[in-house]
Coordinates of C-alpha atoms in Angstrom, one line a residue:
E1 CA 102.8 66.0 196.9
W2 CA 103.8 69.0 194.7
H3 CA 104.6 68.6 191.1
A4 CA 107.3 70.5 189.2
E5 CA 105.0 73.4 188.3
H6 CA 105.2 74.4 192.0
W7 CA 108.8 74.0 192.6
G8 CA 109.4 77.8 192.2
L9 CA 111.3 80.5 193.8
K10 CA 110.5 84.2 194.0
P11 CA 113.1 86.9 193.1
S12 CA 113.2 87.9 196.8
Q13 CA 114.1 84.3 197.8
I14 CA 116.9 84.3 195.2
Q15 CA 118.2 87.5 196.5
E16 CA 118.1 85.9 200.1
L17 CA 120.1 82.9 198.7
L18 CA 122.7 85.3 197.2
V19 CA 123.2 87.0 200.5
R20 CA 123.3 83.7 202.3
L21 CA 126.0 82.4 200.0
R22 CA 128.2 85.6 200.2
A23 CA 128.0 85.2 204.1
E24 CA 129.4 81.6 203.8
P25 CA 133.2 81.5 204.7
E26 CA 133.7 78.8 202.1
W27 CA 131.9 80.6 199.3
K28 CA 134.0 82.1 196.5
A29 CA 132.6 84.7 194.0
S30 CA 134.2 82.7 191.2
A31 CA 132.2 79.6 192.0
N32 CA 130.0 78.2 189.3
V33 CA 126.5 76.5 189.5
Y34 CA 128.1 73.0 189.9
T35 CA 129.9 74.3 193.0
L36 CA 126.7 76.0 194.3
V37 CA 124.8 72.7 194.0
N38 CA 127.4 70.2 195.2
E39 CA 128.9 72.2 198.1
F40 CA 125.9 74.1 199.3
I41 CA 122.5 73.2 197.9
I42 CA 123.0 69.4 198.4
P43 CA 124.3 69.7 202.1
W44 CA 121.4 72.1 202.9
T45 CA 118.7 69.8 201.4
R46 CA 120.1 66.4 202.2
G47 CA 117.7 64.1 204.0
T48 CA 114.8 66.3 203.3
G49 CA 113.6 64.6 200.1
V50 CA 112.8 67.9 198.5
G51 CA 114.7 70.6 196.4
Y52 CA 115.8 73.9 197.7
A53 CA 112.7 75.6 196.4
L54 CA 110.3 73.4 198.3
L55 CA 112.5 73.5 201.3
V56 CA 112.4 77.2 201.7
N57 CA 108.7 77.4 200.8
G58 CA 107.5 74.7 203.1
A59 CA 103.7 74.2 202.8
Q60 CA 103.4 77.3 200.8
A61 CA 104.7 76.0 197.5
Q62 CA 104.9 78.6 194.7
E63 CA 103.3 78.2 191.4
V64 CA 105.7 78.7 188.6
N65 CA 105.2 81.3 185.8
I66 CA 108.8 81.6 184.4
M67 CA 110.9 78.7 183.2
V68 CA 114.7 79.3 183.5
S69 CA 117.1 77.6 181.0
H70 CA 120.8 77.9 181.9
A71 CA 124.1 76.0 181.9
W72 CA 125.8 74.8 185.1
S73 CA 129.2 75.9 184.0
E74 CA 128.3 79.6 184.4
N75 CA 129.4 81.8 187.4
A76 CA 126.7 81.3 190.1
E77 CA 126.6 84.9 191.4
E78 CA 126.3 86.4 187.8
F79 CA 123.6 83.9 187.0
L80 CA 121.5 84.7 190.2
E81 CA 122.0 88.5 189.5
T82 CA 120.8 88.1 186.0
L83 CA 117.7 86.5 187.2
L84 CA 117.1 89.3 189.6
R85 CA 117.5 91.9 186.7
S86 CA 115.3 90.0 184.3
T87 CA 112.2 89.4 186.5
A88 CA 109.5 91.1 188.5
A89 CA 108.9 90.8 192.2
S90 CA 105.7 88.9 191.6
D91 CA 107.3 86.2 189.4
V92 CA 108.0 82.6 190.4
L93 CA 111.0 80.9 188.7
F94 CA 111.8 77.3 188.1
V95 CA 115.5 76.8 188.1
C96 CA 116.5 73.3 187.9
A97 CA 119.6 73.5 190.1
L98 CA 117.4 74.9 192.8
S99 CA 114.1 73.2 192.2
I100 CA 115.0 69.5 191.6
Y101 CA 116.1 67.4 194.6
Q102 CA 119.9 66.9 194.0
A103 CA 121.0 64.9 197.0
Q104 CA 120.6 61.4 195.4
D105 CA 119.8 59.7 198.7
D106 CA 117.1 57.5 200.1
A107 CA 115.1 60.5 201.5
G108 CA 113.8 61.5 198.1
P109 CA 113.5 60.7 194.5
S110 CA 116.6 60.4 192.4
I111 CA 117.4 62.8 189.5
I112 CA 116.6 60.1 187.0
E113 CA 113.3 59.4 188.7
Q114 CA 112.5 63.2 188.7
L115 CA 113.4 63.4 184.9
G116 CA 111.2 60.5 184.1
S117 CA 111.4 57.8 181.5
D118 CA 110.0 60.1 178.7
A119 CA 111.2 63.5 177.9
E120 CA 107.6 64.7 178.1
D121 CA 107.5 63.5 181.8
S122 CA 110.5 65.7 182.7
P123 CA 110.0 68.7 185.0
F124 CA 111.1 71.1 182.3
H125 CA 108.3 69.9 179.9
R126 CA 105.7 69.9 182.7
V127 CA 106.6 73.4 183.7
L128 CA 106.4 74.8 180.1
A129 CA 103.1 72.9 179.5
H130 CA 101.8 74.5 182.7
I131 CA 102.8 78.0 181.6
H132 CA 101.1 77.4 178.3
R133 CA 97.8 76.2 180.0
C134 CA 97.7 79.2 182.3
G135 CA 98.4 81.6 179.4
V136 CA 95.6 80.1 177.3
H137 CA 93.1 80.2 180.1
A138 CA 94.3 83.7 181.3
G139 CA 91.7 85.4 178.9
C140 CA 90.8 85.7 175.2
G141 CA 92.2 82.3 174.4
G142 CA 95.7 83.3 175.2
V143 CA 95.7 86.4 173.0
L144 CA 96.4 88.9 175.7
W145 CA 99.2 86.7 177.0
R146 CA 100.9 86.7 173.6
V147 CA 100.5 90.4 172.8
G148 CA 102.3 91.7 175.8
P149 CA 105.4 92.9 173.7
L150 CA 103.1 94.6 171.1
V151 CA 101.4 96.5 173.9
K152 CA 104.7 97.7 175.3
G153 CA 105.6 98.9 171.7
A154 CA 102.3 100.6 171.2
Y155 CA 102.9 102.5 174.4
L156 CA 106.4 103.7 173.3
V157 CA 105.1 104.7 169.9
L158 CA 102.5 106.7 171.3
M159 CA 104.7 108.5 173.8
L160 CA 107.2 109.3 170.9
L161 CA 104.4 110.6 168.6
A162 CA 103.2 112.9 171.5
L163 CA 106.7 114.3 171.8
V164 CA 106.9 114.8 167.9
C165 CA 103.7 116.7 168.0
Y166 CA 104.7 119.0 170.9
C167 CA 108.1 119.6 169.4
M168 CA 107.1 120.1 165.6
P169 CA 106.0 123.8 165.9
M170 CA 109.2 124.6 167.7
I171 CA 111.4 122.9 165.1
M172 CA 109.5 124.1 162.0
K173 CA 108.2 127.6 163.0
S174 CA 110.2 128.4 166.1
C175 CA 107.2 128.9 168.2
V176 CA 105.5 127.0 171.1
A177 CA 102.0 125.6 170.5
T178 CA 99.2 126.8 172.9
F179 CA 95.7 125.7 173.7
H180 CA 94.4 128.4 171.4
A181 CA 93.8 126.9 167.9
D182 CA 95.1 130.0 166.1
R183 CA 98.1 131.1 168.3
C184 CA 101.5 130.0 169.4
I185 CA 104.2 131.7 171.4
S186 CA 107.2 133.2 169.4
P187 CA 110.8 133.3 170.7
A188 CA 110.6 137.1 170.8
S189 CA 107.5 137.1 173.0
L190 CA 109.3 134.6 175.2
L191 CA 111.9 137.2 175.9
A192 CA 109.3 139.9 176.3
R193 CA 106.0 139.4 178.1
M194 CA 104.9 136.0 176.7
E195 CA 102.4 137.7 174.3
E196 CA 100.9 135.3 171.9
Q197 CA 101.5 135.4 168.2
R198 CA 98.8 134.6 165.7
L199 CA 99.4 132.1 162.9
A200 CA 98.3 133.9 160.0
D201 CA 99.7 131.5 157.3
P202 CA 97.1 129.1 156.2
S203 CA 99.6 126.5 155.7
D204 CA 100.2 126.4 159.3
A205 CA 96.8 125.1 160.0
W206 CA 98.3 121.5 160.8
M207 CA 100.1 123.1 163.8
R208 CA 97.0 124.7 165.3
Y209 CA 96.2 121.5 167.1
A210 CA 99.6 120.3 167.9
L211 CA 99.4 120.7 171.7
H212 CA 95.9 119.1 171.7
T213 CA 97.1 116.2 169.7
S214 CA 100.3 115.7 171.8
I215 CA 98.2 115.6 175.0
G216 CA 95.8 113.3 173.4
L217 CA 98.5 110.9 172.5
F218 CA 100.1 111.2 175.9
L219 CA 96.8 110.4 177.6
G220 CA 96.3 107.5 175.2
A221 CA 99.7 106.0 176.2
M222 CA 98.8 106.4 179.8
L223 CA 95.5 104.7 179.2
V224 CA 97.1 101.8 177.5
C225 CA 99.5 101.4 180.4
I226 CA 96.7 101.6 183.0
I227 CA 94.5 99.2 181.2
W228 CA 97.2 96.7 180.8
R229 CA 98.2 96.9 184.4
R230 CA 94.5 96.6 185.5
L231 CA 94.0 93.6 183.3
N232 CA 96.7 91.9 185.2
V233 CA 97.7 89.8 182.1
Y234 CA 99.4 86.5 182.8
R235 CA 103.3 86.8 182.8
G236 CA 104.3 83.4 181.6
Y237 CA 107.5 82.7 179.6
M238 CA 110.9 81.2 179.4
I239 CA 114.2 83.0 180.2
V240 CA 117.3 81.9 178.6
V241 CA 120.5 83.1 180.6
P242 CA 123.7 83.1 178.4
N243 CA 127.0 83.0 180.1
R244 CA 130.6 83.7 179.4
E245 CA 132.0 80.2 180.3
D246 CA 130.1 77.9 177.9
I247 CA 128.1 77.9 174.7
M248 CA 124.5 77.9 175.7
Y249 CA 123.2 76.0 172.8
G250 CA 125.7 73.2 173.1
R251 CA 123.7 71.9 176.0
L252 CA 120.9 69.6 174.6
W253 CA 118.6 70.1 177.6
C254 CA 118.6 73.8 176.8
V255 CA 117.9 73.1 173.2
Y256 CA 115.2 70.8 174.1
E257 CA 113.6 73.4 176.4
I258 CA 113.6 75.9 173.5
F259 CA 112.1 73.3 171.3
V260 CA 109.3 72.5 173.7
A261 CA 108.6 76.3 174.3
H262 CA 108.5 76.8 170.5
A263 CA 106.1 73.8 170.0
L264 CA 103.8 75.1 172.9
G265 CA 103.9 78.8 171.8
V266 CA 105.5 79.9 175.0
P267 CA 107.4 83.2 174.6
V268 CA 111.2 83.0 175.1
S269 CA 113.4 85.9 176.2
L270 CA 117.1 86.3 176.8
G271 CA 118.2 87.2 180.3
L272 CA 119.3 90.8 180.8
T273 CA 123.0 90.2 180.5
L274 CA 125.8 91.1 178.0
A275 CA 127.1 87.6 178.0
D276 CA 127.1 86.0 174.5
A277 CA 124.7 82.9 173.9
G278 CA 127.1 81.6 171.4
S279 CA 126.3 80.1 168.0
M280 CA 126.2 76.5 166.8
S281 CA 123.7 74.1 165.2
S282 CA 121.3 72.5 167.6
R283 CA 122.2 69.1 165.9
L284 CA 125.7 69.3 167.5
A285 CA 124.3 69.8 171.0
K286 CA 125.2 67.1 173.5
C287 CA 123.9 65.7 176.9
S288 CA 125.9 64.2 179.7
S289 CA 123.6 61.2 179.7
Q290 CA 123.6 59.1 176.5
E291 CA 120.1 57.9 177.2
D292 CA 118.8 61.5 177.7
E293 CA 120.4 62.5 174.5
H294 CA 118.9 59.7 172.5
R295 CA 115.3 60.2 173.7
I296 CA 115.5 64.0 173.3
K297 CA 116.8 63.8 169.7
F298 CA 114.3 61.0 169.0
E299 CA 111.4 63.3 170.1
I300 CA 112.6 66.3 168.1
E301 CA 113.1 64.1 164.9
A302 CA 109.7 62.4 165.4
K303 CA 107.8 65.6 165.7
Y304 CA 109.3 67.7 162.8
G305 CA 111.5 65.2 160.9
K306 CA 115.2 64.3 161.0
D307 CA 116.4 67.6 159.3
R308 CA 113.6 70.0 159.7
G309 CA 113.3 69.5 163.5
Y310 CA 116.8 71.1 164.0
Q311 CA 116.1 73.8 161.5
V312 CA 113.1 74.9 163.4
I313 CA 115.0 74.9 166.7
D314 CA 117.9 76.9 165.1
R315 CA 115.5 79.5 163.7
S316 CA 113.8 79.9 167.1
I317 CA 117.3 80.2 168.8
C318 CA 118.3 82.9 166.3
L319 CA 115.1 84.9 167.0
T320 CA 115.8 84.6 170.7
T321 CA 119.4 85.8 170.5
R322 CA 118.3 88.7 168.3
S323 CA 116.0 90.0 171.0
S324 CA 118.7 91.5 172.9
L325 CA 119.8 93.6 169.8
I326 CA 116.1 94.7 169.3
R327 CA 115.9 95.8 173.0
A328 CA 119.1 97.8 172.4
V329 CA 117.6 99.5 169.4
L330 CA 114.4 100.3 171.1
A331 CA 116.2 101.8 174.1
S332 CA 118.3 103.9 171.8
V333 CA 115.2 105.2 170.0
A334 CA 113.5 105.8 173.3
V335 CA 116.3 107.8 174.7
G336 CA 118.0 109.2 171.7
F337 CA 115.0 110.5 169.7
P338 CA 113.4 112.6 172.6
T339 CA 116.8 113.9 173.4
A340 CA 117.4 115.0 169.8
C341 CA 113.9 116.6 169.5
M342 CA 114.2 118.7 172.7
S343 CA 117.8 119.7 171.9
V344 CA 116.9 120.9 168.3
S345 CA 113.7 122.5 169.6
T346 CA 115.6 124.5 172.4
F347 CA 118.3 125.5 169.8
T348 CA 115.7 126.9 167.2
L349 CA 113.9 128.8 169.9
T350 CA 116.9 130.3 171.7
E351 CA 119.7 130.7 169.1
D352 CA 119.2 130.9 165.4
W353 CA 115.5 131.6 164.5
S354 CA 116.4 132.2 160.8
L355 CA 117.1 128.5 160.1
T356 CA 114.9 126.9 157.3
A357 CA 112.5 124.2 158.1
C358 CA 114.5 121.8 156.1
T359 CA 117.7 122.6 158.0
K360 CA 115.8 122.1 161.3
V361 CA 114.4 118.8 160.3
W362 CA 117.9 117.6 159.1
G363 CA 119.4 118.7 162.3
C364 CA 116.8 116.8 164.4
F365 CA 117.4 113.7 162.2
G366 CA 121.2 114.0 162.5
N367 CA 121.0 114.4 166.2
A368 CA 118.8 111.5 166.6
L369 CA 121.1 109.4 164.3
G370 CA 124.2 110.4 166.1
T371 CA 122.8 109.5 169.5
G372 CA 121.4 106.3 168.2
L373 CA 124.8 105.3 166.6
V374 CA 126.7 106.1 169.8
A375 CA 124.2 103.9 171.9
L376 CA 124.3 101.1 169.5
S377 CA 128.1 101.2 169.2
A378 CA 128.4 101.2 173.0
F379 CA 126.1 98.2 173.1
R380 CA 128.0 96.3 170.4
A381 CA 131.3 97.0 172.2
F382 CA 130.1 95.8 175.5
K383 CA 128.4 92.8 173.9
R384 CA 131.4 91.8 172.0
E385 CA 133.4 91.8 175.1
Q386 CA 130.6 90.1 177.0
G387 CA 130.1 92.9 179.5
R388 CA 133.8 93.5 180.2
P389 CA 135.1 95.9 177.5
Q390 CA 138.7 97.0 177.3
W391 CA 139.8 100.5 178.0
R392 CA 140.4 101.4 174.4
N393 CA 136.8 100.5 173.6
I394 CA 135.6 102.7 176.4
L395 CA 137.7 105.6 175.4
A396 CA 136.5 105.1 171.7
I397 CA 132.9 105.3 172.8
A398 CA 133.7 108.4 174.9
G399 CA 135.4 110.1 172.0
A400 CA 132.6 109.3 169.6
N401 CA 130.0 110.8 172.1
T402 CA 132.1 113.9 172.4
F403 CA 132.3 114.2 168.7
V404 CA 128.6 113.9 168.1
G405 CA 128.0 116.5 171.0
F406 CA 130.2 119.0 169.1
V407 CA 128.8 118.3 165.8

């Protein structure tokens, strides 16, 4: 008998499910998860006594490392596609609609029996507790498991610093750094015979090792990436998948899952979608079963207190929903800053060599700022329209991009 922590599906199996659904004559692209379960998953699993995940895996049950929190009113195809975008090929996902036996017949346990008499007995709690145990036992008392985002940030910072060190001689002195500590290539020599120009000014000493520092930082970033991959750090977390059809946090089970993840220290991330998660107090969240609603709220209030429990959950939800904006800012920096550095460097080498250092620095800053603002504006426009912006927004973004290019 397999417990909930082994009722998982790999992304490849979710892709196969999506292909199978689209091949069904009765399937409609507008169908939500309720339709998916009632008209397809239940008929496919009826009489087997196991959920869809165990049915397709047979004796090779998959151990879950990602808990998926979602609402059933969302579009099924968009939901499955979001899971594919948000996970790696090696991940195993627990999706309640696909993992729990939904048929409600004598061949297997009922939904109430699977949820248990106590919220802590529910599959959701078991899966999150399992992810927490695996993360803690993965190495260094769970430190490596929790510092994953910091490692990714360190890699990005090292790469950007390497680019800055390489571009700074071009921006400040209109010359390209070389491996010789006292030389760099001037624009004039670039057009002639690539003869090297000595750096006679003592104030230029900081540039003499620019190329060495740049290569060292680049190799450091590569080393961090290789070591992190070689360590094979446990990838255990929870994904919250927003949707366009419903307020995500109006569903009490979703609120409870975030509550448990927060209590256990399991990282929570938003799925890669532009759909809005909505905004409302967790105190107002409801559940279709009054019994489930009572026991979940009782557990929340018993652990943190009647008022503080919901405040803790609201704060955790706020941090989770902000993660998408943080990712957008990092993406803008990762793309806009290198683009700005290289464009200003090329300009100072090939166009106007008489620009002052201050002008060049301000040019680089303005270029980076303009690129970042356009990227963030595009993100906000698409996010506000939940991935389906109107034509006027698209034209406004294109116009802003063109304006920044001319400036």
